[in-house]
Short mmCIF file of C-alpha atoms and ligand atoms in Angstrom, two decimals:
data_model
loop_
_atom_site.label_atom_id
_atom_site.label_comp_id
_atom_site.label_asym_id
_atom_site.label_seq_id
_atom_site.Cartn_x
_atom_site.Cartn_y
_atom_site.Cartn_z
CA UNK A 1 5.89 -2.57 9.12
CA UNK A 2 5.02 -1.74 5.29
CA UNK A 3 1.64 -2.60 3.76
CA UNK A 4 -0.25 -5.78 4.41
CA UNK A 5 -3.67 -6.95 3.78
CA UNK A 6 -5.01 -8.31 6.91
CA UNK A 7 -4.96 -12.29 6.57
CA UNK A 8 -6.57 -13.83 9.55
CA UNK A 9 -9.58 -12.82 11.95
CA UNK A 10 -6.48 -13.02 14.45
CA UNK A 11 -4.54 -9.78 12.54
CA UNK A 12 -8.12 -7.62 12.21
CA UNK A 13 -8.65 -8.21 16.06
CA UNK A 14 -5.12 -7.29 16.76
CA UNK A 15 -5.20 -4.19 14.94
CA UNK A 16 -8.52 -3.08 16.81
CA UNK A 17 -6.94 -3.82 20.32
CA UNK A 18 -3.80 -1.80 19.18
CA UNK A 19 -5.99 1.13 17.65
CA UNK A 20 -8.90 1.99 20.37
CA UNK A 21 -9.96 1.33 23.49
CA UNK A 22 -12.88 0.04 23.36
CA UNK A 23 -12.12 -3.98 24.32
CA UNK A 24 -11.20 -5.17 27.91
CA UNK A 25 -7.80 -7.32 27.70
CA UNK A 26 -9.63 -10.39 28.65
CA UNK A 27 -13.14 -9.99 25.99
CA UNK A 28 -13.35 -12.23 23.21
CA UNK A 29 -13.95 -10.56 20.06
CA UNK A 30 -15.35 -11.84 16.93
CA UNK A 31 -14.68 -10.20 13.10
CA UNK A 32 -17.30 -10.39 10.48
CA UNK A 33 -16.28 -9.27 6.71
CA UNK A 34 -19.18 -7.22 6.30
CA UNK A 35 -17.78 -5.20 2.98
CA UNK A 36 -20.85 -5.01 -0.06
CA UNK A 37 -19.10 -2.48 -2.09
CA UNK A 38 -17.11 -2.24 -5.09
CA UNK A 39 -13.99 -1.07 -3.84
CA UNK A 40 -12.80 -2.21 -0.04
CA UNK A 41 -12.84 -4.51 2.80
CA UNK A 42 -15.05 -3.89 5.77
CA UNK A 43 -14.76 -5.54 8.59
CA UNK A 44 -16.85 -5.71 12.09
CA UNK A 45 -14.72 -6.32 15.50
CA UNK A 46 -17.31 -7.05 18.09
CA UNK A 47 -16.99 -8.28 22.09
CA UNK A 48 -19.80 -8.33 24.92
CA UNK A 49 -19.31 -5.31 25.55
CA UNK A 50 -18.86 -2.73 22.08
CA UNK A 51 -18.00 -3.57 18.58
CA UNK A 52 -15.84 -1.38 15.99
CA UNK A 53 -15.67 -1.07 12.18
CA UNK A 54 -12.41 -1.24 10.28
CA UNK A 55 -12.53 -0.58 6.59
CA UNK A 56 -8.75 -1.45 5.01
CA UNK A 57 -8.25 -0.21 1.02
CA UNK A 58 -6.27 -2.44 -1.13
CA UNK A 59 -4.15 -1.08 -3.74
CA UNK A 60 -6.75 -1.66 -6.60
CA UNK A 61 -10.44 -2.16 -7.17
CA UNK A 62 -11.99 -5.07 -4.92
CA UNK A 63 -14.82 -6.00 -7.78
CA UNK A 64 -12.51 -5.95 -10.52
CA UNK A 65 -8.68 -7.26 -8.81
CA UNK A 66 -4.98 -5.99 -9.40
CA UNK A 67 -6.06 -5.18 -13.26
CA UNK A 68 -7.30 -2.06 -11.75
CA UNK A 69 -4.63 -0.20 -9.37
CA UNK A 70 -6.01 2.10 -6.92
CA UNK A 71 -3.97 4.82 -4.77
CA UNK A 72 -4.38 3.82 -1.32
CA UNK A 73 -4.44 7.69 -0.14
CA UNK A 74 -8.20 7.72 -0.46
CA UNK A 75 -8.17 5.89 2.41
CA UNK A 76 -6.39 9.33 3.79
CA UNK A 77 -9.10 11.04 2.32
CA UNK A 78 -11.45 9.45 3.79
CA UNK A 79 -10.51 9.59 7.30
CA UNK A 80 -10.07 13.71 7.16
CA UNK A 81 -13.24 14.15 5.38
CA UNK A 82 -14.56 12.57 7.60
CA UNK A 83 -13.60 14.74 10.87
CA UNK A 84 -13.68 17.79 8.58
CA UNK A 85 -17.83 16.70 7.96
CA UNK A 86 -17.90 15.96 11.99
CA UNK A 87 -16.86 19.62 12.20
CA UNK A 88 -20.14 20.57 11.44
CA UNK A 89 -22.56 18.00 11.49
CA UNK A 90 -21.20 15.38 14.14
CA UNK A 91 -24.04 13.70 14.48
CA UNK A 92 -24.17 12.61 10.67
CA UNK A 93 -21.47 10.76 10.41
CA UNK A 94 -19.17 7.79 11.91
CA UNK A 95 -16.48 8.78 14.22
CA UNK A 96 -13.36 8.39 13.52
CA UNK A 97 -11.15 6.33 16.51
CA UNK A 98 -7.75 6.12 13.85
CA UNK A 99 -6.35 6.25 10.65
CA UNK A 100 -3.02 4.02 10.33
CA UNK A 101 -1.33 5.87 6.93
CA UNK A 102 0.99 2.30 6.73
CA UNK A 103 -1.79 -0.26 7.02
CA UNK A 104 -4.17 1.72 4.94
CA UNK A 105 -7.13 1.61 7.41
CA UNK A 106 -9.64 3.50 9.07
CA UNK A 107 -10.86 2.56 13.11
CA UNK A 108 -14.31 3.91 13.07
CA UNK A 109 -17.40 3.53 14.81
CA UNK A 110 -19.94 0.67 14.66
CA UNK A 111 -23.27 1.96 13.24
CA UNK A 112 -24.91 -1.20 12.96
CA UNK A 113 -27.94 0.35 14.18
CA UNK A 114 -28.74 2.08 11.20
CA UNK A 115 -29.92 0.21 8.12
CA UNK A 116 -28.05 0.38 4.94
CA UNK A 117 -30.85 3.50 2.77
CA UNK A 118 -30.68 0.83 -0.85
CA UNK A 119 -32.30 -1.79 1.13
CA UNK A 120 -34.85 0.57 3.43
CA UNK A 121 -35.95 1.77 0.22
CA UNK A 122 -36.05 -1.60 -1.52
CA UNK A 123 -38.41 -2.29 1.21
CA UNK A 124 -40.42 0.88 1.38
CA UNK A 125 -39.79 1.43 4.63
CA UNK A 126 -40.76 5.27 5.42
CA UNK A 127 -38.05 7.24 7.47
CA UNK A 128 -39.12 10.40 8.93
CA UNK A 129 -35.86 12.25 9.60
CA UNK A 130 -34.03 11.34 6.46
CA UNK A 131 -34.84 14.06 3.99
CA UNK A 132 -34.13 16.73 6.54
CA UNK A 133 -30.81 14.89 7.75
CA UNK A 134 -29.77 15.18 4.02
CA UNK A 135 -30.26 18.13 3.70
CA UNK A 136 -28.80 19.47 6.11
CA UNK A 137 -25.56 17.56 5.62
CA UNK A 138 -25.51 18.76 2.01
CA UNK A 139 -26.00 23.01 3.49
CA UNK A 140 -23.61 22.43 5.90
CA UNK A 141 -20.52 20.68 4.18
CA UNK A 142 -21.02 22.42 0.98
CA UNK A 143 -21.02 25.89 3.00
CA UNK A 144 -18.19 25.67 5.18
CA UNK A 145 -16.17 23.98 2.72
CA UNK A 146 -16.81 26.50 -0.16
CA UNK A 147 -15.16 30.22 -0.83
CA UNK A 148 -18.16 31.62 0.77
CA UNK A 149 -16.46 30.78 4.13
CA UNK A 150 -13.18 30.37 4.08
CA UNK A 151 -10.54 32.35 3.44
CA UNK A 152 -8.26 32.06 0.53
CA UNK A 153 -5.71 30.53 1.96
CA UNK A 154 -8.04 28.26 3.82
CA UNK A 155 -9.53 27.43 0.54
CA UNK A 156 -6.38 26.77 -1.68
CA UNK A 157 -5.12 24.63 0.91
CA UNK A 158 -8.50 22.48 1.48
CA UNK A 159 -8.64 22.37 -2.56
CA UNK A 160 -4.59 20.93 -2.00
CA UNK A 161 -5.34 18.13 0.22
CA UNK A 162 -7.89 16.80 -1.64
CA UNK A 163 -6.19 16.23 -4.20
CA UNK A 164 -7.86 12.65 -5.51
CA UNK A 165 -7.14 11.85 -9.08
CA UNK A 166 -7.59 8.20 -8.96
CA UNK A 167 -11.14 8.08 -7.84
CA UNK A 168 -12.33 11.39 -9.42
CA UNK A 169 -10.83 9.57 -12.90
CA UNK A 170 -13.77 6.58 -12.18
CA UNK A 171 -16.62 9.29 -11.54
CA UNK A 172 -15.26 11.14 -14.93
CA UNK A 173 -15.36 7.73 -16.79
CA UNK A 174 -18.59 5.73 -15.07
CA UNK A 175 -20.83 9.20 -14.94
CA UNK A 176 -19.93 10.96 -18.02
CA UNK A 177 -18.52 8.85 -20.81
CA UNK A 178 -19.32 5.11 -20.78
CA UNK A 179 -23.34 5.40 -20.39
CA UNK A 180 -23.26 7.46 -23.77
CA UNK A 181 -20.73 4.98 -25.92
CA UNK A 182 -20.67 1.30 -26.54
CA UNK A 183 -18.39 1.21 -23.80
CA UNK A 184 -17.28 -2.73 -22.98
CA UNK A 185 -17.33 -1.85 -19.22
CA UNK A 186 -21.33 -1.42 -19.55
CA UNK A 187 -24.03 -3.77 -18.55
CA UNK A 188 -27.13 -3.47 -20.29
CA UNK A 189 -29.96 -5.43 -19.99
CA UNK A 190 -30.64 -6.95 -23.61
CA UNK A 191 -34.10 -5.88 -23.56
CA UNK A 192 -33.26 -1.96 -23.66
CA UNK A 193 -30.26 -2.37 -25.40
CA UNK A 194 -32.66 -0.41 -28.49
CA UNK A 195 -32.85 2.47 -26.21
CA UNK A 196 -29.42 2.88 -25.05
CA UNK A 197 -28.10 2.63 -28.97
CA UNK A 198 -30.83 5.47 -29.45
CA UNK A 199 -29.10 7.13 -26.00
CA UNK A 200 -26.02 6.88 -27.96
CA UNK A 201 -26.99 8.54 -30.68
CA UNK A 202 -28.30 11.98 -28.97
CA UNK A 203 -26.29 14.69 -29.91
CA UNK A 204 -28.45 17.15 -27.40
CA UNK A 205 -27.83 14.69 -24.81
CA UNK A 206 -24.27 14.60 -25.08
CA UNK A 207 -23.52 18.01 -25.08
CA UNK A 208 -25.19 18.51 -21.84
CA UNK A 209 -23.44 15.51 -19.94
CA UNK A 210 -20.31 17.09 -21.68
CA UNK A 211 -20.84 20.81 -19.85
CA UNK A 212 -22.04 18.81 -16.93
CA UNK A 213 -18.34 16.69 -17.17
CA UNK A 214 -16.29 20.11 -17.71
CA UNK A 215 -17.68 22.01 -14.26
CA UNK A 216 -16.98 18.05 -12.69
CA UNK A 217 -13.30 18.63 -14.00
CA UNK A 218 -12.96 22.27 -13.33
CA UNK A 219 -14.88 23.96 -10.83
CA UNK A 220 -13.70 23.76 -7.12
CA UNK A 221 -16.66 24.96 -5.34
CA UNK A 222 -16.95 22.96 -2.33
CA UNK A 223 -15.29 19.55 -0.90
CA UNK A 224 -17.90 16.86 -1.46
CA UNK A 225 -18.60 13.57 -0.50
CA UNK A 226 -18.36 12.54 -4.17
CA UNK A 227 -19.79 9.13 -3.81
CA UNK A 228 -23.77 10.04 -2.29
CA UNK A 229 -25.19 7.17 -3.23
CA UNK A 230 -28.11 5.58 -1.26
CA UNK A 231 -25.42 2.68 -0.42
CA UNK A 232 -23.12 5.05 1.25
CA UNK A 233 -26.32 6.20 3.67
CA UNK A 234 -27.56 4.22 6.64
CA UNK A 235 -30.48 5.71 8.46
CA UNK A 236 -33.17 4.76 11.04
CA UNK A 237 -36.51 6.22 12.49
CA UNK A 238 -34.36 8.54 14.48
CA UNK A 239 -30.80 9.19 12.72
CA UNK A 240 -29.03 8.69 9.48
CA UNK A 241 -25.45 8.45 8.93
CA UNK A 242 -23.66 8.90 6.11
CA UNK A 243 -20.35 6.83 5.30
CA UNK A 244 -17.44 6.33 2.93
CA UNK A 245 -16.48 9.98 1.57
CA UNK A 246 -13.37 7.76 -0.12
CA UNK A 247 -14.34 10.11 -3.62
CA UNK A 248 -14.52 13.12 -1.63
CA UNK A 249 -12.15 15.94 -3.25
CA UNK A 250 -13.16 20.03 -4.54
CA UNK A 251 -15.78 19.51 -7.22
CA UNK A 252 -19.18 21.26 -8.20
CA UNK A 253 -21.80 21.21 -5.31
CA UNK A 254 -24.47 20.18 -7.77
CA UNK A 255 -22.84 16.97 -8.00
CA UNK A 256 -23.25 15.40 -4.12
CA UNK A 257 -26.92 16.97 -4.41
CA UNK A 258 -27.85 15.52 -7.62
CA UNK A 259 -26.25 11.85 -6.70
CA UNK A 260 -28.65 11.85 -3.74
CA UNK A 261 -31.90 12.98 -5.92
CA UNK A 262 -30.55 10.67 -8.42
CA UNK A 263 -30.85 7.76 -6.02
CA UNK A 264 -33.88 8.49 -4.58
CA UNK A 265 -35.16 8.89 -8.36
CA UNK A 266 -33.89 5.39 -9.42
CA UNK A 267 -35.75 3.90 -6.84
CA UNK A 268 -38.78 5.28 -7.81
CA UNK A 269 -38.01 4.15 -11.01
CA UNK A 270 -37.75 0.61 -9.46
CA UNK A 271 -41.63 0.55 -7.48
CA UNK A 272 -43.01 0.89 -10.63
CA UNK A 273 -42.11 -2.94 -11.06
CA UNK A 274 -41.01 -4.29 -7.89
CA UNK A 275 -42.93 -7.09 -6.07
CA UNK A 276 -45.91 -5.62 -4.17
CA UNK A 277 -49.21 -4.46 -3.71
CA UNK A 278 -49.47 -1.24 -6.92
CA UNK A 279 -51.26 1.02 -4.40
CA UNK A 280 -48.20 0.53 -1.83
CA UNK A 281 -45.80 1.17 -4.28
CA UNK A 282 -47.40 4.58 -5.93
CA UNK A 283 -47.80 5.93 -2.54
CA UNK A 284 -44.18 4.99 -1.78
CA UNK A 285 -43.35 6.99 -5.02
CA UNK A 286 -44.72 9.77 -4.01
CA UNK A 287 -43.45 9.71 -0.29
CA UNK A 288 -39.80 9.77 -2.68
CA UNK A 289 -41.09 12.49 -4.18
CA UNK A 290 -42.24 14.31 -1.50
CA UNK A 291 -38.62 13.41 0.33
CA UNK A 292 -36.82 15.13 -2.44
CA UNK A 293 -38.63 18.25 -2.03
CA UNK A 294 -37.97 18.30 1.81
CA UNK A 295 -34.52 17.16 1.25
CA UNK A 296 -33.77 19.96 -0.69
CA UNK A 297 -35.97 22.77 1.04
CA UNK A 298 -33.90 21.72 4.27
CA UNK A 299 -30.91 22.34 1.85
CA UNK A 300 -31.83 25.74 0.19
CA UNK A 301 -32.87 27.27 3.60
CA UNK A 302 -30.07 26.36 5.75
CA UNK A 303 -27.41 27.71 2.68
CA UNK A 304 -29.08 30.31 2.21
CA UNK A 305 -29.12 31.25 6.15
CA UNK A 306 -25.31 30.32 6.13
CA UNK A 307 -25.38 32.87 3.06
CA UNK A 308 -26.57 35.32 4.92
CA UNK A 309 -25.14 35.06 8.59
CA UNK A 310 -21.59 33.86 7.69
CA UNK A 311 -20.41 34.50 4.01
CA UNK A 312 -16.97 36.38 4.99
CA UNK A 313 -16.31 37.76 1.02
CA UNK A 314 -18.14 41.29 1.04
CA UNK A 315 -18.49 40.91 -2.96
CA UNK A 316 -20.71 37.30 -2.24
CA UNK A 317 -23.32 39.09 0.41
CA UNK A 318 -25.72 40.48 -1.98
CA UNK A 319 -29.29 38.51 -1.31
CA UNK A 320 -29.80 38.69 -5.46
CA UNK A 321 -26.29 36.80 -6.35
CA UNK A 322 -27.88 34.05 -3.30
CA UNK A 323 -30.94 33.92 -4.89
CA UNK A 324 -28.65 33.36 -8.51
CA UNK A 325 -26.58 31.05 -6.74
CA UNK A 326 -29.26 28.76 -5.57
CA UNK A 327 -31.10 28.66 -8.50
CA UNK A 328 -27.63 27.81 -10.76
CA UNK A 329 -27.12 24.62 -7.88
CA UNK A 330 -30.80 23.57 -8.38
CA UNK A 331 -30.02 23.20 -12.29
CA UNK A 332 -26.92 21.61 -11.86
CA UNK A 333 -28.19 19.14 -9.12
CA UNK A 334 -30.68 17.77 -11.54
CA UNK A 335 -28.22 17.55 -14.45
CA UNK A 336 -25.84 15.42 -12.07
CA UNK A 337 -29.26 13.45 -10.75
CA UNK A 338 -29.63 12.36 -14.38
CA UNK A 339 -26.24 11.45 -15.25
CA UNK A 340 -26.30 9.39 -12.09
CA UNK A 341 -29.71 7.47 -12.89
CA UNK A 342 -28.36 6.95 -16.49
CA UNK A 343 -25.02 5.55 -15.57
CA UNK A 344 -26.73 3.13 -12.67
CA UNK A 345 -29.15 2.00 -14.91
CA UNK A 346 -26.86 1.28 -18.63
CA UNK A 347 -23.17 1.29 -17.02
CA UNK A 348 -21.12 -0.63 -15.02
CA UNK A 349 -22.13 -0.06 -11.52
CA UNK A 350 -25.60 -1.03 -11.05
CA UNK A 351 -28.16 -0.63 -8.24
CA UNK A 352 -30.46 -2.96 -6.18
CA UNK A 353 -33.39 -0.84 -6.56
CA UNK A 354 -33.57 -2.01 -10.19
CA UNK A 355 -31.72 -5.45 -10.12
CA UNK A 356 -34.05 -6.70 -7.56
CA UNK A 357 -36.46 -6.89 -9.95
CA UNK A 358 -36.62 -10.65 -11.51
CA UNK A 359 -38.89 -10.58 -14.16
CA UNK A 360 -36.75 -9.32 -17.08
CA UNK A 361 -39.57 -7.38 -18.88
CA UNK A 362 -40.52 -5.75 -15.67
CA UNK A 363 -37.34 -4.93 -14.67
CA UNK A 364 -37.04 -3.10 -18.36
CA UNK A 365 -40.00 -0.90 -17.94
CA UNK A 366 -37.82 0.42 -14.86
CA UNK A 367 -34.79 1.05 -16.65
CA UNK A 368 -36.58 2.34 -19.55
CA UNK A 369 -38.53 5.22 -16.85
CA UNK A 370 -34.83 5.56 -15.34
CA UNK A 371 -33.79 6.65 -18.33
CA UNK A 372 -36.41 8.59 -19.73
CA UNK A 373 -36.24 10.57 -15.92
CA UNK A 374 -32.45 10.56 -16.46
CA UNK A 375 -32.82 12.38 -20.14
CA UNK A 376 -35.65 14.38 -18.74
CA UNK A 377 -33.23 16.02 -16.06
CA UNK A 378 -30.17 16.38 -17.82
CA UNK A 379 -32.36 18.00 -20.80
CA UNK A 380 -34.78 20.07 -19.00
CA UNK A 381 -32.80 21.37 -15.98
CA UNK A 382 -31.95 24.88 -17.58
CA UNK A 383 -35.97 25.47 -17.24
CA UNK A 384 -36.43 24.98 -14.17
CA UNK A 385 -36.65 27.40 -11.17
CA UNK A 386 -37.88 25.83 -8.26
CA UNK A 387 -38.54 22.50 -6.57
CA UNK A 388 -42.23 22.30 -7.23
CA UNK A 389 -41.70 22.79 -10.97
CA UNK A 390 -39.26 19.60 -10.57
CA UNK A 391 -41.65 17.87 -8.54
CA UNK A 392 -44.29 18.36 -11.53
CA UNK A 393 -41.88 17.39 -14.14
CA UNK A 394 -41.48 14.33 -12.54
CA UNK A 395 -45.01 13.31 -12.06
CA UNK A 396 -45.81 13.73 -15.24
CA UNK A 397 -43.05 11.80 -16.11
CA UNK A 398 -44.85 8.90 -14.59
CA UNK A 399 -48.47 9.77 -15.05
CA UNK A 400 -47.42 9.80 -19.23
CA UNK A 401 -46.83 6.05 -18.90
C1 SR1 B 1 -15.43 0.52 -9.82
S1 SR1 B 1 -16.20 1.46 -8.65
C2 SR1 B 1 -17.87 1.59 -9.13
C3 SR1 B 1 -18.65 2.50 -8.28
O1 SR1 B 1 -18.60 2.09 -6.91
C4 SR1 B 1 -18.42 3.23 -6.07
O2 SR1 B 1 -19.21 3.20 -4.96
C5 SR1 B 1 -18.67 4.43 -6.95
O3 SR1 B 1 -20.04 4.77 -6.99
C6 SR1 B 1 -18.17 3.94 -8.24
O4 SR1 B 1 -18.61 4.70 -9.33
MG1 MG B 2 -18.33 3.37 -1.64
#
């Protein structure tokens, strides 16, 4: 059978019976479209006794219709990065039950116990485990994915089937070219609309996000998620999982690392206005804060332990070129943090943690701080060294206001 969008309740549930076995013949199962995001359909197969999730891509953009064609192989790319991430951190991610190449859909588990991280944060809910869990995705992906482990051949061939032009065309356009033009895909709230033309004009600006864009086009480091976005994390007290590597293909290892900051960041940018008690929200900004240090301690310890135990290339094993190499990846994580607060905040995708906000004067004295922290990393990231010197940046950031 060629290529079909699922049409009924009754052709979702007959596609989960025929891909796992998880139902009894005789159980009653119910399907719930449960698809936020831009791009796919989600769906939700439940019975009494276990439920599934099966996410089917369409040949183009869901937000947007046919008049943007998608390839349907990231749906492909999805499924293997997301056993090649169970490889090493199993418990971080959904398991895959089956990929069907013709029906363009993933069989994965149900992690309905976990809450979606945009709306945790929204609501200031404080999770213990998360920062470390992030991290330690981010060391352990970007290690055993990267030239520091495998072989050559290992390598070229990884590099090979990633291949994802489609979606790594969106992250070129959205991150690094409409935020900094008058770009008609753009949203901007008409009450910064003065600071994005001023945006616009910085020359300084530009030609960072430009040598940030050429390493996103050119260097193959490590395969990434490519989409690590608080919406693509669902966590708990006790566990976090992290979803829809549909982006995922060779790219700079800065750039999953600063898209996580980045998030964290634009939320911060959002307490300063959302509805709450002042003193809740401060202390929530700094428990972000404090998160992105831990999140990235967790990060720079277990690489660098990787770097040391298991780097197979003789000419990498020097403890100076780690100590080079870590510091490089800080910089570039905060350049790629910046494009991705700018870009949420002035482009077309935007995020909850600032829409939420009603009142439109409130909502831009966020954006404005999202962009100033945006500018601020992007601009500033060659001085920095170490996490604490970030840290400070950013609290001056928003003690200055
Ligand atoms: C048209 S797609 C817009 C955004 O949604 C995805 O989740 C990616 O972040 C993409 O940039
Ligand atoms: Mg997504």
């Amino acid at each position: 059978m060629s290529f079909r969008k699922f049409s009924s309740d009754a052709d979702v549930i007959a596609f989960a019976r025929q891909h796992s076995d998880l139902f009894t013949a005789d159980e009653a199962l119910k399907v719930e479209e449960i698809g936020d995001g831009n791009i796919n359909f989600v769906y939700r197969v439940s019975g009494a006794s276990a439920s599934l999730i099966i996410k089917q891509a369409l040949p183009y953009v869901r937000i947007i219709g046919e008049g943007w064609p998608l390839s349907q192989d990231r749906v492909r790319i999805e499924a293997e990065a997301l056993q090649l991430e169970a490889k090493y951190c199993p418990d971080l991610v959904p398991r895959v039950y089956s990929y069907d190449a013709e029906q363009c859909a993933i069989v994965m588990e149900d992690i309905g116990a976990f809450a979606n991280l945009r709306v945790v944060m929204v609501q200031r809910q404080k999770l213990p485990l998360l920062a470390e869990h992030l991290g330690r995705f981010l060391a352990d992906t970007l290690f055993y994915t990267s030239d520091l482990y495998l072989d050559t051949y290992e390598k070229k061939s990884l590099v090979k089937g990633f291949i994802n032009p489609d979606l790594c065309k969106i992250s070129e356009e959205l991150f690094f070219w409409d935020p900094y033009c008058d770009h008609e895909r753009n949203s901007i709230n008409e009450l910064i609309r003065a600071d994005a033309e001023q945006l616009w004009q910085d020359t300084a600006l530009k030609l960072e996000v430009a040598r940030l864009k050429a390493k996103f086009l050119n260097q193959a480091e490590a395969l990434l998620h490519g989409d690590l976005h608080s919406g693509s994390v669902f966590a708990n007290e006790s566990g976090t999982k992290i979803i829809d590597p549909e982006f995922a293909y060779v790219g700079p290892a800065g750039f999953d690392i600063g898209s996580i900051i980045g998030n964290y960041l634009l939320n911060v940018a959002g307490q300063a206005n959302q509805a709450g008690d002042h003193a809740e929200r401060s202390d929530y900004q700094q428990w972000l804060l404090a998160g992105i240090c831990t999140l990235w301690n967790t990060f720079e310890q277990g690489f660098r332990q990787h770097m040391q135990t298991e780097t197979r290339d003789p000419s990498l094993q020097l403890e100076e070129y780690a100590d080079w190499y870590l510091c490089e990846l800080l910089q570039d994580s905060l350049g790629y943090a910046g494009t991705e607060i700018i870009r949420r905040t002035i482009g077309l995708a935007h995020v909850m943690d600032l829409e939420s906000i009603e009142d439109a004067e409130r909502r831009a004295d966020s954006e404005r701080l999202a962009l100033k922290l945006g500018q601020v990393l992007i601009k500033h990231r060659a001085t920095i060294n170490s996490i604490d010197q970030v840290i400070d940046m950013l609290r001056q950031q928003l003690h200055c206001r």
